Amino acid sequence: MARRSRPARTTTLSLPITHQRVATYTRCSTDEENQPFTIEAQDTKLDAYASSQDGWSVVAKYTDDGSGGTLDRRDLQRAIADAKAGKFDVLLVYRVDRFSRRIRDLVWLLDELTSAGVTFRSATEPFDTATPAGRMLVQMLGVFAEFEREMIIDRVINGMERKASRGQWTLSTPPEGYVVDQATQCLTPISTESPNITNIFQQYTTKRRGARAIAADLNSRGMRRRSGRPWSHKTVIDVLTNLAYVGTVAFRDIYVEDAHPPLIPPEVFALAQEILVERSEHPAKFAGAASDYYLSGKIRCPRCGQTYLGTSATGKYRQYRYYTCFTRNRYGTERCGAPRIQADAFDEIVLQALGTFYRTRTDLINDALRATQEHHRAAVAGSEAELATIKARLTQKELVVDRYFTDYEAGRLDHDLLRTRIETLSEELTELRRRRDEIQIQLDNAPPMISPRELETAAAWITDIIRDGDHPRRKELCDLLIDELQLDFKAATATPVFRVRAGDLVPESNEAPASTLAGANQASSRGVREHQPRVELRGLEPLTPTLPVWCATSCATAPSGPFRTDC
């Protein structure tokens, strides 16, 4: 009896689909309004692409409206932070140039994503950064994106120059008093705003009122700028120096006169420039002037958070110098009523506190330097192991190079093959040596302690500059050794926070080293909070009765307390 054959059975093995959390990033630059890259279009394409991929689900969306030539984009930074936090597995864009138009920035962004374990994908370009070939391709696309960006910039500038040469307005926002005629692209006066411009020039040239008085007058009468914001002395000066009000279009090196109806006669405009220079209010004069305010940028207003800057007022017999809150200086006491500080007296008392600190508080200085050393040791703990690994790899690569040359000399290796391989190895060796030197310098440059004698020398050097130094040297000293001054209006105190770095405290002579002072403007993340007796500053009184007497003091800090030191 014949056996009945069984039908063949087919077994299908289905691999599980890996679930991928996807985040999308879209960007539309303001100079690409006529290109097919709108946010809505990109979003639709990305959703469709993600839906077509097995196991993909969109969990986050990031959107920016700005240039691809910068990393200063809010949602881009948020996407990188979320990638490091492990909130998604894939970052999807419509095109590489939506992500970045600069190859240097693109490489950095890809490194950040790779270190976070996130894959970068494009919906319209065939690459996958999970593979070496994909990473190479995306960098090549980044080169073309950067080239396209440079070409766009060049075309835009050329187009704006052509418009300016025809007397047309080139910038996006026309100045106060004008609107852009859409037919001619030239400026035309607007009746609701032009009287303000005439009023400003009349008050400044005829009545000889100052820019601040003019701004206060306009604001008191309810006259606001086009944006709805109040007038300030800065915006008044911007009006007084704008060539557009005499009918001139200025763009880069192009000046076209009689391009549109003027609001101000040329002779009135010229007179305004003379008065601006006479009063030292012309931007061209004070923009490049060196500041003799020692503490500019180091004082922050407790009320509005802005920094204090150096200002002055001219009296009948002399000029008075102040430190004034930026908000108060720009918009008046209505926006911020923080008191002004008399600069001469305040500079002197802070310098004296600085000298006293370095003469008497060597204990805090040494504690700060020890804390810096401990921080350095913790930071380089893993560097020695990395250095040993790199040295071993260097030895291995150098042996490989020797073997290649040996084979070539024996006739066992082709010249072209040798050249290609040696070039690759040379690049690898160069990179390894560079990293080896970086680590070695880091290990060798441990912050030193300084001896009591060196501290005495430093204190004497600081005292000499405070007593006999000119304005530039005193300012350099403050930039170098003062981190910030913390104001407390309620307690009527100012707390100096001094910066301590061993390299800055060992001058080669009584003069400050040029290399030391060259880095004086570098920001500090730490310093020493110094505790001193209260020193009464008689005569240092603000213009308002809220702060009758200033005192220099600081927070008491034990050796275990918060140190601010530069590593």
Tab-separated table of N, CA, C and O in Angstrom, residues 295-383:
chain	number	residue	atom	x	y	z
A	295	LEU	N	34.798	99.197	37.525
A	295	LEU	CA	33.890	98.116	37.933
A	295	LEU	C	32.742	97.910	36.952
A	295	LEU	O	31.741	97.283	37.312
A	296	SER	N	32.856	98.424	35.736
A	296	SER	CA	31.794	98.229	34.741
A	296	SER	C	31.591	96.740	34.485
A	296	SER	O	32.552	95.987	34.293
A	297	GLY	N	30.328	96.315	34.479
A	297	GLY	CA	29.999	94.925	34.220
A	297	GLY	C	30.131	94.003	35.403
A	297	GLY	O	29.802	92.814	35.302
A	298	LYS	N	30.629	94.509	36.542
A	298	LYS	CA	30.827	93.652	37.716
A	298	LYS	C	29.754	93.861	38.783
A	298	LYS	O	29.754	93.174	39.790
A	299	ILE	N	28.870	94.843	38.591
A	299	ILE	CA	27.808	95.135	39.554
A	299	ILE	C	26.471	94.808	38.906
A	299	ILE	O	26.194	95.280	37.794
A	300	ARG	N	25.654	94.019	39.567
A	300	ARG	CA	24.344	93.660	39.028
A	300	ARG	C	23.249	94.232	39.923
A	300	ARG	O	23.323	94.146	41.138
A	301	CYS	N	22.240	94.819	39.268
A	301	CYS	CA	21.150	95.459	40.003
A	301	CYS	C	20.264	94.404	40.666
A	301	CYS	O	19.730	93.530	39.977
A	302	PRO	N	20.067	94.461	41.974
A	302	PRO	CA	19.194	93.470	42.625
A	302	PRO	C	17.728	93.622	42.253
A	302	PRO	O	16.950	92.692	42.443
A	303	ARG	N	17.338	94.778	41.724
A	303	ARG	CA	15.920	95.013	41.432
A	303	ARG	C	15.501	94.490	40.065
A	303	ARG	O	14.460	93.867	39.923
A	304	CYS	N	16.301	94.777	39.026
A	304	CYS	CA	15.888	94.364	37.670
A	304	CYS	C	16.815	93.324	37.062
A	304	CYS	O	16.504	92.769	36.003
A	305	GLY	N	17.967	93.059	37.695
A	305	GLY	CA	18.869	92.029	37.192
A	305	GLY	C	19.865	92.507	36.149
A	305	GLY	O	20.752	91.749	35.760
A	306	GLN	N	19.747	93.751	35.683
A	306	GLN	CA	20.687	94.263	34.694
A	306	GLN	C	21.982	94.711	35.378
A	306	GLN	O	22.014	94.962	36.583
A	307	THR	N	23.058	94.832	34.594
A	307	THR	CA	24.325	95.269	35.153
A	307	THR	C	24.373	96.789	35.261
A	307	THR	O	23.663	97.494	34.544
A	308	TYR	N	25.224	97.248	36.166
A	308	TYR	CA	25.506	98.679	36.277
A	308	TYR	C	26.569	99.042	35.245
A	308	TYR	O	27.500	98.267	34.985
A	309	LEU	N	26.444	100.225	34.676
A	309	LEU	CA	27.450	100.704	33.731
A	309	LEU	C	27.897	102.102	34.123
A	309	LEU	O	27.244	102.794	34.897
A	310	GLY	N	29.045	102.511	33.579
A	310	GLY	CA	29.586	103.817	33.897
A	310	GLY	C	28.860	104.924	33.164
A	310	GLY	O	28.665	104.853	31.952
A	311	THR	N	28.427	105.936	33.888
A	311	THR	CA	27.747	107.093	33.299
A	311	THR	C	28.349	108.352	33.895
A	311	THR	O	29.117	108.307	34.861
A	312	SER	N	28.004	109.493	33.319
A	312	SER	CA	28.525	110.756	33.827
A	312	SER	C	27.492	111.850	33.644
A	312	SER	O	26.585	111.743	32.808
A	313	ALA	N	27.635	112.888	34.423
A	313	ALA	CA	26.794	114.075	34.318
A	313	ALA	C	27.705	115.291	34.449
A	313	ALA	O	28.618	115.308	35.274
A	314	THR	N	27.463	116.294	33.620
A	314	THR	CA	28.297	117.486	33.614
A	314	THR	C	27.644	118.577	34.437
A	314	THR	O	26.515	119.007	34.156
A	315	GLY	N	28.336	118.996	35.506
A	315	GLY	CA	27.842	120.070	36.348
A	315	GLY	C	28.410	121.407	35.920
A	315	GLY	O	29.024	121.545	34.851
A	316	LYS	N	28.248	122.393	36.755
A	316	LYS	CA	28.703	123.740	36.412
A	316	LYS	C	30.217	123.823	36.394
A	316	LYS	O	30.807	124.538	35.562
A	317	TYR	N	30.888	123.092	37.307
A	317	TYR	CA	32.330	123.218	37.422
A	317	TYR	C	33.087	121.939	37.062
A	317	TYR	O	34.283	121.994	36.810
A	318	ARG	N	32.438	120.802	37.091
A	318	ARG	CA	33.162	119.570	36.798
A	318	ARG	C	32.192	118.484	36.357
A	318	ARG	O	30.972	118.671	36.381
A	319	GLN	N	32.759	117.366	35.964
A	319	GLN	CA	31.964	116.220	35.539
A	319	GLN	C	31.844	115.225	36.689
A	319	GLN	O	32.818	114.958	37.398
A	320	TYR	N	30.651	114.697	36.881
A	320	TYR	CA	30.384	113.743	37.952
A	320	TYR	C	30.228	112.349	37.343
A	320	TYR	O	29.502	112.164	36.360
A	321	ARG	N	30.925	111.376	37.936
A	321	ARG	CA	30.923	110.004	37.432
A	321	ARG	C	30.068	109.126	38.343
A	321	ARG	O	30.163	109.221	39.574
A	322	TYR	N	29.277	108.257	37.719
A	322	TYR	CA	28.387	107.374	38.470
A	322	TYR	C	28.429	105.962	37.880
A	322	TYR	O	28.799	105.755	36.719
A	323	TYR	N	28.038	105.000	38.695
A	323	TYR	CA	27.613	103.688	38.210
A	323	TYR	C	26.092	103.685	38.261
A	323	TYR	O	25.494	103.956	39.312
A	324	THR	N	25.468	103.385	37.133
A	324	THR	CA	24.011	103.472	37.020
A	324	THR	C	23.469	102.181	36.437
A	324	THR	O	24.053	101.612	35.501
A	325	CYS	N	22.349	101.727	36.982
A	325	CYS	CA	21.676	100.539	36.449
A	325	CYS	C	21.333	100.756	34.977
A	325	CYS	O	20.858	101.825	34.588
A	326	PHE	N	21.569	99.749	34.151
A	326	PHE	CA	21.310	99.863	32.711
A	326	PHE	C	19.861	100.243	32.446
A	326	PHE	O	19.579	101.103	31.598
A	327	THR	N	18.913	99.611	33.143
A	327	THR	CA	17.497	99.893	32.908
A	327	THR	C	17.176	101.335	33.265
A	327	THR	O	16.476	102.026	32.507
A	328	ARG	N	17.674	101.799	34.395
A	328	ARG	CA	17.427	103.193	34.785
A	328	ARG	C	18.059	104.152	33.783
A	328	ARG	O	17.461	105.163	33.404
A	329	ASN	N	19.259	103.846	33.351
A	329	ASN	CA	19.951	104.728	32.415
A	329	ASN	C	19.234	104.789	31.070
A	329	ASN	O	19.171	105.851	30.441
A	330	ARG	N	18.674	103.658	30.636
A	330	ARG	CA	18.030	103.613	29.328
A	330	ARG	C	16.599	104.136	29.381
A	330	ARG	O	16.181	104.888	28.490
A	331	TYR	N	15.831	103.757	30.412
A	331	TYR	CA	14.388	104.041	30.416
A	331	TYR	C	13.933	104.944	31.568
A	331	TYR	O	12.751	105.282	31.637
A	332	GLY	N	14.836	105.297	32.479
A	332	GLY	CA	14.459	106.200	33.546
A	332	GLY	C	14.055	105.474	34.823
A	332	GLY	O	13.925	104.250	34.877
A	333	THR	N	13.808	106.268	35.868
A	333	THR	CA	13.496	105.705	37.184
A	333	THR	C	12.119	105.063	37.233
A	333	THR	O	11.815	104.323	38.167
A	334	GLU	N	11.262	105.342	36.232
A	334	GLU	CA	9.946	104.696	36.219
A	334	GLU	C	10.084	103.188	36.026
A	334	GLU	O	9.292	102.408	36.555
A	335	ARG	N	11.089	102.768	35.269
A	335	ARG	CA	11.294	101.338	35.011
A	335	ARG	C	12.146	100.679	36.103
A	335	ARG	O	11.968	99.507	36.404
A	336	CYS	N	13.108	101.408	36.660
A	336	CYS	CA	13.939	100.870	37.740
A	336	CYS	C	14.457	102.034	38.572
A	336	CYS	O	15.146	102.917	38.051
A	337	GLY	N	14.135	102.036	39.847
A	337	GLY	CA	14.536	103.129	40.722
A	337	GLY	C	15.793	102.843	41.507
A	337	GLY	O	16.026	103.474	42.541
A	338	ALA	N	16.619	101.899	41.038
A	338	ALA	CA	17.849	101.583	41.764
A	338	ALA	C	18.740	102.817	41.841
A	338	ALA	O	18.897	103.537	40.851
A	339	PRO	N	19.329	103.091	42.993
A	339	PRO	CA	20.126	104.320	43.150
A	339	PRO	C	21.410	104.273	42.337
A	339	PRO	O	21.982	103.216	42.092
A	340	ARG	N	21.856	105.455	41.941
A	340	ARG	CA	23.167	105.581	41.320
A	340	ARG	C	24.251	105.565	42.401
A	340	ARG	O	23.993	105.903	43.555
A	341	ILE	N	25.449	105.172	42.013
A	341	ILE	CA	26.569	105.100	42.947
A	341	ILE	C	27.657	106.047	42.455
A	341	ILE	O	28.021	106.007	41.274
A	342	GLN	N	28.181	106.882	43.346
A	342	GLN	CA	29.256	107.780	42.965
A	342	GLN	C	30.514	106.963	42.664
A	342	GLN	O	31.069	106.298	43.530
A	343	ALA	N	30.954	107.015	41.418
A	343	ALA	CA	31.996	106.103	40.945
A	343	ALA	C	33.341	106.356	41.605
A	343	ALA	O	34.047	105.406	41.973
A	344	ASP	N	33.745	107.618	41.763
A	344	ASP	CA	35.076	107.894	42.312
A	344	ASP	C	35.231	107.309	43.712
A	344	ASP	O	36.219	106.624	44.000
A	345	ALA	N	34.263	107.571	44.586
A	345	ALA	CA	34.354	107.070	45.958
A	345	ALA	C	34.227	105.552	46.007
A	345	ALA	O	34.935	104.871	46.757
A	346	PHE	N	33.327	105.002	45.179
A	346	PHE	CA	33.113	103.555	45.197
A	346	PHE	C	34.343	102.818	44.670
A	346	PHE	O	34.764	101.799	45.232
A	347	ASP	N	34.955	103.325	43.584
A	347	ASP	CA	36.183	102.713	43.065
A	347	ASP	C	37.258	102.681	44.142
A	347	ASP	O	37.940	101.666	44.339
A	348	GLU	N	37.417	103.792	44.843
A	348	GLU	CA	38.485	103.896	45.830
A	348	GLU	C	38.279	102.926	46.981
A	348	GLU	O	39.220	102.245	47.421
A	349	ILE	N	37.048	102.803	47.487
A	349	ILE	CA	36.827	101.931	48.630
A	349	ILE	C	36.945	100.460	48.233
A	349	ILE	O	37.440	99.628	48.993
A	350	VAL	N	36.542	100.111	47.015
A	350	VAL	CA	36.688	98.726	46.564
A	350	VAL	C	38.162	98.384	46.377
A	350	VAL	O	38.615	97.290	46.745
A	351	LEU	N	38.948	99.317	45.839
A	351	LEU	CA	40.379	99.077	45.693
A	351	LEU	C	41.041	98.897	47.053
A	351	LEU	O	41.907	98.032	47.231
A	352	GLN	N	40.645	99.704	48.029
A	352	GLN	CA	41.218	99.565	49.364
A	352	GLN	C	40.850	98.222	49.973
A	352	GLN	O	41.669	97.574	50.640
A	353	ALA	N	39.600	97.784	49.763
A	353	ALA	CA	39.181	96.470	50.265
A	353	ALA	C	39.975	95.356	49.589
A	353	ALA	O	40.355	94.365	50.223
A	354	LEU	N	40.252	95.517	48.290
A	354	LEU	CA	41.053	94.526	47.562
A	354	LEU	C	42.464	94.437	48.141
A	354	LEU	O	42.985	93.335	48.396
A	355	GLY	N	43.096	95.604	48.366
A	355	GLY	CA	44.437	95.598	48.941
A	355	GLY	C	44.463	95.011	50.335
A	355	GLY	O	45.365	94.228	50.678
A	356	THR	N	43.475	95.362	51.163
A	356	THR	CA	43.417	94.832	52.528
A	356	THR	C	43.243	93.325	52.526
A	356	THR	O	43.852	92.597	53.333
A	357	PHE	N	42.419	92.830	51.621
A	357	PHE	CA	42.182	91.385	51.539
A	357	PHE	C	43.472	90.634	51.254
A	357	PHE	O	43.811	89.653	51.933
A	358	TYR	N	44.245	91.081	50.260
A	358	TYR	CA	45.460	90.356	49.906
A	358	TYR	C	46.580	90.555	50.922
A	358	TYR	O	47.510	89.755	50.965
A	359	ARG	N	46.488	91.584	51.745
A	359	ARG	CA	47.502	91.764	52.792
A	359	ARG	C	47.183	90.965	54.049
A	359	ARG	O	48.093	90.551	54.762
A	360	THR	N	45.896	90.719	54.329
A	360	THR	CA	45.522	90.177	55.638
A	360	THR	C	44.864	88.803	55.599
A	360	THR	O	44.878	88.099	56.605
A	361	ARG	N	44.278	88.401	54.489
A	361	ARG	CA	43.512	87.147	54.482
A	361	ARG	C	44.203	86.058	53.665
A	361	ARG	O	43.637	85.449	52.764
A	362	THR	N	45.462	85.794	53.998
A	362	THR	CA	46.195	84.726	53.308
A	362	THR	C	45.594	83.363	53.596
A	362	THR	O	45.782	82.424	52.819
A	363	ASP	N	44.874	83.231	54.714
A	363	ASP	CA	44.260	81.939	55.037
A	363	ASP	C	43.209	81.576	54.000
A	363	ASP	O	43.155	80.442	53.510
A	364	LEU	N	42.357	82.541	53.634
A	364	LEU	CA	41.333	82.256	52.631
A	364	LEU	C	41.946	82.033	51.255
A	364	LEU	O	41.471	81.191	50.479
A	365	ILE	N	42.999	82.760	50.934
A	365	ILE	CA	43.663	82.578	49.636
A	365	ILE	C	44.228	81.166	49.529
A	365	ILE	O	44.037	80.472	48.520
A	366	ASN	N	44.903	80.694	50.568
A	366	ASN	CA	45.477	79.342	50.546
A	366	ASN	C	44.386	78.282	50.510
A	366	ASN	O	44.523	77.255	49.831
A	367	ASP	N	43.304	78.499	51.256
A	367	ASP	CA	42.191	77.547	51.205
A	367	ASP	C	41.619	77.464	49.795
A	367	ASP	O	41.280	76.377	49.306
A	368	ALA	N	41.486	78.606	49.136
A	368	ALA	CA	40.949	78.621	47.772
A	368	ALA	C	41.877	77.898	46.809
A	368	ALA	O	41.439	77.133	45.947
A	369	LEU	N	43.195	78.111	46.944
A	369	LEU	CA	44.154	77.446	46.061
A	369	LEU	C	44.160	75.939	46.301
A	369	LEU	O	44.283	75.149	45.353
A	370	ARG	N	44.036	75.509	47.564
A	370	ARG	CA	43.957	74.071	47.838
A	370	ARG	C	42.702	73.455	47.225
A	370	ARG	O	42.733	72.344	46.682
A	371	ALA	N	41.581	74.183	47.323
A	371	ALA	CA	40.350	73.686	46.700
A	371	ALA	C	40.517	73.563	45.193
A	371	ALA	O	40.001	72.624	44.566
A	372	THR	N	41.262	74.496	44.590
A	372	THR	CA	41.513	74.422	43.155
A	372	THR	C	42.347	73.199	42.815
A	372	THR	O	42.088	72.509	41.817
A	373	GLN	N	43.363	72.916	43.621
A	373	GLN	CA	44.184	71.735	43.376
A	373	GLN	C	43.351	70.454	43.457
A	373	GLN	O	43.501	69.539	42.633
A	374	GLU	N	42.490	70.368	44.454
A	374	GLU	CA	41.643	69.182	44.589
A	374	GLU	C	40.716	69.035	43.389
A	374	GLU	O	40.497	67.926	42.885
A	375	HIS	N	40.171	70.152	42.936
A	375	HIS	CA	39.309	70.106	41.751
A	375	HIS	C	40.098	69.620	40.539
A	375	HIS	O	39.600	68.822	39.734
A	376	HIS	N	41.332	70.088	40.398
A	376	HIS	CA	42.163	69.672	39.261
A	376	HIS	C	42.463	68.178	39.327
A	376	HIS	O	42.384	67.474	38.313
A	377	ARG	N	42.810	67.684	40.528
A	377	ARG	CA	43.105	66.258	40.657
A	377	ARG	C	41.902	65.394	40.305
A	377	ARG	O	42.040	64.347	39.661
A	378	ALA	N	40.716	65.845	40.698
A	378	ALA	CA	39.512	65.073	40.365
A	378	ALA	C	39.242	65.104	38.862
A	378	ALA	O	38.797	64.117	38.278
A	379	ALA	N	39.529	66.255	38.229
A	379	ALA	CA	39.240	66.391	36.802
A	379	ALA	C	40.158	65.539	35.936
A	379	ALA	O	39.768	65.071	34.861
A	380	VAL	N	41.403	65.329	36.384
A	380	VAL	CA	42.368	64.595	35.556
A	380	VAL	C	42.567	63.167	36.039
A	380	VAL	O	43.536	62.501	35.640
A	381	ALA	N	41.660	62.693	36.894
A	381	ALA	CA	41.828	61.343	37.444
A	381	ALA	C	41.904	60.297	36.340
A	381	ALA	O	42.695	59.353	36.407
A	382	GLY	N	41.055	60.447	35.316
A	382	GLY	CA	41.055	59.457	34.233
A	382	GLY	C	42.022	59.760	33.121
A	382	GLY	O	42.157	58.956	32.180
A	383	SER	N	42.705	60.900	33.185
A	383	SER	CA	43.579	61.298	32.079
A	383	SER	C	44.832	60.440	31.999
A	383	SER	O	45.351	60.181	30.912
